[in-house]
PDB file of C-alpha atoms in Angstrom:
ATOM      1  CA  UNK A 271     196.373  77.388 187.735  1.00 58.00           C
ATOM      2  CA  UNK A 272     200.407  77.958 187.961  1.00 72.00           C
ATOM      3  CA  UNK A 273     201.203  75.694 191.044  1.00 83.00           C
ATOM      4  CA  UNK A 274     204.673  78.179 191.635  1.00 94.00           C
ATOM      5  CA  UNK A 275     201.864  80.759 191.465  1.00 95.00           C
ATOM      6  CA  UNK A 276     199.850  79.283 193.976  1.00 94.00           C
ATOM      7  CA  UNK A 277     202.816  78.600 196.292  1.00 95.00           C
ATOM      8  CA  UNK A 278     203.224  82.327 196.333  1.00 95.00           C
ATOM      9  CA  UNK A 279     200.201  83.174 196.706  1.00 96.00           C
ATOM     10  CA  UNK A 280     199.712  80.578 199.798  1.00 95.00           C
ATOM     11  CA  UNK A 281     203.043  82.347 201.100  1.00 95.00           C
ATOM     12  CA  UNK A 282     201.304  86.026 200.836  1.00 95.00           C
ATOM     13  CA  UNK A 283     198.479  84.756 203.218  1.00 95.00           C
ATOM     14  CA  UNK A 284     201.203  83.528 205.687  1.00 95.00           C
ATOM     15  CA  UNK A 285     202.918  86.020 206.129  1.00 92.00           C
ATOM     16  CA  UNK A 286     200.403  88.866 205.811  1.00 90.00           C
ATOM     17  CA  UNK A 287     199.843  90.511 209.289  1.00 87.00           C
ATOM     18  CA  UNK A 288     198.239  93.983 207.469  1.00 82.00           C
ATOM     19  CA  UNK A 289     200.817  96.137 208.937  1.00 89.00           C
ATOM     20  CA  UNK A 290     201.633  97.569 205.793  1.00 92.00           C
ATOM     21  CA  UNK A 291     198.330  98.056 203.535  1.00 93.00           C
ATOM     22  CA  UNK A 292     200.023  99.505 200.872  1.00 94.00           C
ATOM     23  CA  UNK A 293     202.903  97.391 200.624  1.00 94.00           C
ATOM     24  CA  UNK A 294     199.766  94.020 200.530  1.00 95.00           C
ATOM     25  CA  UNK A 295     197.552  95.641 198.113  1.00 96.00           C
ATOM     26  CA  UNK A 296     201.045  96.529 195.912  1.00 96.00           C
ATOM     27  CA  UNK A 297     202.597  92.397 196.417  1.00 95.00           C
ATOM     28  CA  UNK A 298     199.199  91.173 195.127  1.00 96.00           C
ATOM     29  CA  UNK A 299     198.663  93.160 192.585  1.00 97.00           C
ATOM     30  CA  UNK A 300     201.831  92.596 190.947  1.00 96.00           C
ATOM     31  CA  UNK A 301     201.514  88.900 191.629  1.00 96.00           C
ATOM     32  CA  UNK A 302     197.644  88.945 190.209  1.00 96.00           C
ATOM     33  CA  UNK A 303     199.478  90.762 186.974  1.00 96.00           C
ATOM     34  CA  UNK A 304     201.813  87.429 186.419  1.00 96.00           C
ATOM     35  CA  UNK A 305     198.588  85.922 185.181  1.00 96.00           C
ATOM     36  CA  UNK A 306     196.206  86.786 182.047  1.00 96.00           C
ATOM     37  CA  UNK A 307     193.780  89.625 182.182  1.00 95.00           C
ATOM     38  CA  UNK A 308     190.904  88.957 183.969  1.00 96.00           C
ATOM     39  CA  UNK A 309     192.037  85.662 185.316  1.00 97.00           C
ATOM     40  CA  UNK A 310     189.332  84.604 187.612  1.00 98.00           C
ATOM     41  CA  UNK A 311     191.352  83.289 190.580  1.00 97.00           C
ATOM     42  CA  UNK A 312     194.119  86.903 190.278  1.00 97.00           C
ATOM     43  CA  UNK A 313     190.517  88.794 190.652  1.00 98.00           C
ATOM     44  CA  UNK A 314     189.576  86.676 193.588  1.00 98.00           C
ATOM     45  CA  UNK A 315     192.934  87.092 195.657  1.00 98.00           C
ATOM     46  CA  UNK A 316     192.728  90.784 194.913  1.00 98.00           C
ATOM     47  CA  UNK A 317     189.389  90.664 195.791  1.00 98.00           C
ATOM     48  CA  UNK A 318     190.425  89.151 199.083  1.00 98.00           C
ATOM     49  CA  UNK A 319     193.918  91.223 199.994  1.00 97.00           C
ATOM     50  CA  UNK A 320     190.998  94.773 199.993  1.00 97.00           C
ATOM     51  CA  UNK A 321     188.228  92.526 202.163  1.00 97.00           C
ATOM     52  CA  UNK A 322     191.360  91.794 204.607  1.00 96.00           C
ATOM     53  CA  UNK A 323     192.531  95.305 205.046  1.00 96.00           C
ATOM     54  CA  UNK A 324     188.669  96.338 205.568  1.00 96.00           C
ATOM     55  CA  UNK A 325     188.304  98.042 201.802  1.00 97.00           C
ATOM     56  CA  UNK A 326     184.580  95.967 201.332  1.00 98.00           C
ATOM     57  CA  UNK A 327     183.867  98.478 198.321  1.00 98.00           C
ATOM     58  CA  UNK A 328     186.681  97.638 196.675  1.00 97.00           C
ATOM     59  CA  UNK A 329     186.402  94.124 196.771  1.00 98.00           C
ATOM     60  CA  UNK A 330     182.985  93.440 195.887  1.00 98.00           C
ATOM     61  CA  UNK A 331     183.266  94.308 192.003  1.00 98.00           C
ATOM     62  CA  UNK A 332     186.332  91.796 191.488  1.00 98.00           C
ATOM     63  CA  UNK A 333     184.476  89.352 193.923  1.00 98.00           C
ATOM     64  CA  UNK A 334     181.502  89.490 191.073  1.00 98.00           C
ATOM     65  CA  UNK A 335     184.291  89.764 188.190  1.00 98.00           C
ATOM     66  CA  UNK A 336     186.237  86.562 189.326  1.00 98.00           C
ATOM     67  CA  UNK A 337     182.766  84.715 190.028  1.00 98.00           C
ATOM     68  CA  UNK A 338     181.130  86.006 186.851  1.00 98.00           C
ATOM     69  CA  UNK A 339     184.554  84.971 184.825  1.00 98.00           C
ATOM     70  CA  UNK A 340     184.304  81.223 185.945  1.00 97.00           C
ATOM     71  CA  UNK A 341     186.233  81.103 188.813  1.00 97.00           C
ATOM     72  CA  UNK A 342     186.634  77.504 190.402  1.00 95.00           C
ATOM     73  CA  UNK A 343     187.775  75.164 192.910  1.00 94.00           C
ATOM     74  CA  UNK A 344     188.137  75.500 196.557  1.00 94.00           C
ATOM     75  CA  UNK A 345     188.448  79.252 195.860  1.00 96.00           C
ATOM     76  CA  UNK A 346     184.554  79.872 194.891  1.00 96.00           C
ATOM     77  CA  UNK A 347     182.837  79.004 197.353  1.00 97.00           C
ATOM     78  CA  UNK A 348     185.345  80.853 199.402  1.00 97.00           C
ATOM     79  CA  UNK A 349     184.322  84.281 197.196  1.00 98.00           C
ATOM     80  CA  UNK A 350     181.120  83.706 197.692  1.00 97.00           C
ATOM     81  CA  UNK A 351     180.897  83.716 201.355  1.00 97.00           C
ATOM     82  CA  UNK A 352     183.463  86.728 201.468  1.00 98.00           C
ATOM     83  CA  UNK A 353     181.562  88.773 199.116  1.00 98.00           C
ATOM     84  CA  UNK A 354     178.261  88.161 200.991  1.00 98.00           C
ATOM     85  CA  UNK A 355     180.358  88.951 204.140  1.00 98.00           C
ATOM     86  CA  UNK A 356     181.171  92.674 202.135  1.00 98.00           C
ATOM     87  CA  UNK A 357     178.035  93.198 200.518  1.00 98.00           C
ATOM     88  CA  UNK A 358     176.527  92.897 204.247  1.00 98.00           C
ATOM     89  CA  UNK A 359     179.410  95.056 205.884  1.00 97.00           C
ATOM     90  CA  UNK A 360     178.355  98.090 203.270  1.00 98.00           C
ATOM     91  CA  UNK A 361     174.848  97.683 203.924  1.00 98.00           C
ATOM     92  CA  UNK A 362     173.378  95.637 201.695  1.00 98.00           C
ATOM     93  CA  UNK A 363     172.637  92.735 203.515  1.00 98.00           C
ATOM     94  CA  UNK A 364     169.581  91.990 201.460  1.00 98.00           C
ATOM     95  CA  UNK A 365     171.719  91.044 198.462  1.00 98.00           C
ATOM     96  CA  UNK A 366     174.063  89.092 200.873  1.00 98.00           C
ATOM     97  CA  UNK A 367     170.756  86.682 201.827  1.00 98.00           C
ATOM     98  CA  UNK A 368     169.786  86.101 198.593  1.00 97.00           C
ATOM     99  CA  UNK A 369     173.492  85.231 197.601  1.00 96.00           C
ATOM    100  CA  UNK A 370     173.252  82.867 200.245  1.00 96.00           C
ATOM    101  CA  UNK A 371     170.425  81.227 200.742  1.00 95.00           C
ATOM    102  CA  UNK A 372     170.988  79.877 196.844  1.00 92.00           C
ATOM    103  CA  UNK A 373     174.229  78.364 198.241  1.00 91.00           C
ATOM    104  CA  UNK A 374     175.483  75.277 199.371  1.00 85.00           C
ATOM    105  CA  UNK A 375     177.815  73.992 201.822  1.00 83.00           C
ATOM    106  CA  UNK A 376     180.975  72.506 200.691  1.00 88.00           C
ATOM    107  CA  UNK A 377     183.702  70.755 201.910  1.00 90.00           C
ATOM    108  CA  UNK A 378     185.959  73.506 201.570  1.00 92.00           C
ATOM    109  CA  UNK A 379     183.789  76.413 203.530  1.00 93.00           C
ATOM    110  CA  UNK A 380     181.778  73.934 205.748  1.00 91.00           C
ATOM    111  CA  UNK A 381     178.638  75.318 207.569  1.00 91.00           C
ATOM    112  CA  UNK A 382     180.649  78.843 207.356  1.00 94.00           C
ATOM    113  CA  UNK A 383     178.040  80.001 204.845  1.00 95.00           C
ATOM    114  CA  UNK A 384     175.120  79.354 207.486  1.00 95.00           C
ATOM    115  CA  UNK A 385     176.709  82.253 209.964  1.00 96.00           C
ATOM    116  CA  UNK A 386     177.142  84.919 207.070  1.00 97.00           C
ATOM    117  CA  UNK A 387     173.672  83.706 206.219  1.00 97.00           C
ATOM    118  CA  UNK A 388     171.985  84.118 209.805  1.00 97.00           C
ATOM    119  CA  UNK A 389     174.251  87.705 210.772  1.00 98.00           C
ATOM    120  CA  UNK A 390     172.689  88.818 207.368  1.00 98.00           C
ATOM    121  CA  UNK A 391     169.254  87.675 208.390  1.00 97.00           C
ATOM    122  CA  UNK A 392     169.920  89.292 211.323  1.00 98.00           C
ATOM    123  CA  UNK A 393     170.900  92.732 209.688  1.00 98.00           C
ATOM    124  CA  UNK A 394     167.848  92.841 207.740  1.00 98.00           C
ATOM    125  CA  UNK A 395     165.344  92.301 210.682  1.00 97.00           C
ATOM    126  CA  UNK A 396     164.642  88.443 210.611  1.00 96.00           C
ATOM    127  CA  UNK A 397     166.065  87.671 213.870  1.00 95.00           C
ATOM    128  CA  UNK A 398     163.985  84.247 214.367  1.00 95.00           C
ATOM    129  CA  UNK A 399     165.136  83.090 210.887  1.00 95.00           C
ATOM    130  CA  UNK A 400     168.235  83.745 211.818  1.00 97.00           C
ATOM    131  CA  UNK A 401     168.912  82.166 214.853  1.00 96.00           C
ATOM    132  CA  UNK A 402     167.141  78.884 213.532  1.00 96.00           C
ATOM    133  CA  UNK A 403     169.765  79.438 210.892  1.00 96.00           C
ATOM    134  CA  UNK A 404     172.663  79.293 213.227  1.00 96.00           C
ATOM    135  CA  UNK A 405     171.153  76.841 215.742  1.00 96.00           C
ATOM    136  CA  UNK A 406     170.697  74.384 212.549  1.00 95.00           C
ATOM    137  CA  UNK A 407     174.589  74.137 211.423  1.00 94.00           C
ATOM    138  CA  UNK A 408     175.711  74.243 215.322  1.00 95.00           C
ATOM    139  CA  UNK A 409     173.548  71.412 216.346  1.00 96.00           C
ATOM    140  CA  UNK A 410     175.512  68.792 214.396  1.00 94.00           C
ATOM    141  CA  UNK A 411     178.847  69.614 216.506  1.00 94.00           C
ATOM    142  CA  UNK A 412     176.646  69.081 219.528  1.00 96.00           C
ATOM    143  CA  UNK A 413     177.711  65.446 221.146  1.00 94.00           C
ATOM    144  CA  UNK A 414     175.457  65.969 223.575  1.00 96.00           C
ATOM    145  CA  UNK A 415     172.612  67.768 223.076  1.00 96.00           C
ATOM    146  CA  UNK A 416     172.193  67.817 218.657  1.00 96.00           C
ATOM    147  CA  UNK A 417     169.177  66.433 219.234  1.00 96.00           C
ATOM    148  CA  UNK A 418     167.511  68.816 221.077  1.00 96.00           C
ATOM    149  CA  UNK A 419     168.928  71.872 219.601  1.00 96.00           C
ATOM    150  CA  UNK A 420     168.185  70.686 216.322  1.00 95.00           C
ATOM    151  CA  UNK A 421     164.337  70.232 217.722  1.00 94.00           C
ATOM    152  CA  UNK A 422     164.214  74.491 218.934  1.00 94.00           C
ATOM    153  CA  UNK A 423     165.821  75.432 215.707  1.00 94.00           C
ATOM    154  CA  UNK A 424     162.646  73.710 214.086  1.00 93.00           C
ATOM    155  CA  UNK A 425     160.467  75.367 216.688  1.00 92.00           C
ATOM    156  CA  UNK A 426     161.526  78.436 215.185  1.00 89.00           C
ATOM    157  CA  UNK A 427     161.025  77.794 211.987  1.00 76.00           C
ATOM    158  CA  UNK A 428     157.161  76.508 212.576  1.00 63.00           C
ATOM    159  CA  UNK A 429     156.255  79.091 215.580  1.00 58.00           C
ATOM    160  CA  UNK A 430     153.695  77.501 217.779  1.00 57.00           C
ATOM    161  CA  UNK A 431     155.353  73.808 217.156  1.00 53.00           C
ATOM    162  CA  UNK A 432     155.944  72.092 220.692  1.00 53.00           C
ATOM    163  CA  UNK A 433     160.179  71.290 220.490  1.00 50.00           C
ATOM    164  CA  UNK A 434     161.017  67.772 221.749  1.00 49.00           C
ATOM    165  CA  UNK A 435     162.394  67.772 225.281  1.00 48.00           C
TER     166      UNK A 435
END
């Protein structure tokens, strides 16, 4: 990837405040036209400028494109937890489970994947998997009490287990 390109691109994110929808989806689509034609990581920040301003629909085909066309780096795993995030905001949460339940945390996204996972869970009626979801990647910031948190997330996951005090 152009680094200049990049630069700019960081730039558009800082000063975006989506006051002028328009005027974003026009900047980054001229910018996403400085690269090649289907350019994986152009897809992906247009992708991203129509999840911002709330425009799911749009977004999830060039989510898929910029995935399906190879795209890399700290910005995939970043499309995959925003296009699971769309899918489940247009009501098809079940596709945003199975997109996430094959993924893995990364040092880029963290445990960010785990509470689009368990609101998705959620959406499609498996409220106990989902909370032992989100109890699971919230009991390692726990100083205190990881221990025990991580036991009742296991609870839930084996209903009828005692949980360690």
């Amino acid at each position: 990837m152009d680094e200049s390109w990049d630069r700019r691109i960081e730039s558009f994110w800082n000063e975006t405040d989506g006051r002028d929808p328009e005027g974003l989806i026009a900047r980054m689509t001229n910018l996403a036209r400085e690269r090649p034609e289907g350019d994986p990581g152009a897809l992906y920040e247009l992708a991203s400028v129509h999840d911002f301003l709330g425009h799911e629909n749009q977004a999830i085909p060039l989510y898929q494109a910029a995935l399906d066309g190879g795209l890399d780096g700290e910005r995939r795993p970043q499309a995959v937890i925003q296009l699971a995030s769309s899918l489940r905001n247009v009501g098809r949460a079940t596709e945003a489970v199975s997109l996430l339940e094959a993924f893995s945390d990364d040092a880029t996204t963290g445990s960010a994947s785990q509470a689009f996972l368990a609101l998705a869970l959620f959406d499609i009626g498996r409220s106990r998997e989902a909370l032992q979801v989100a109890l699971t990647a919230l009991a390692p910031t726990l100083p205190l009490y990881s221990r025990a948190v991580t036991a009742y997330a296991e609870e839930l996951e084996e209903p009828g287990r005692q949980a360690l005090p």
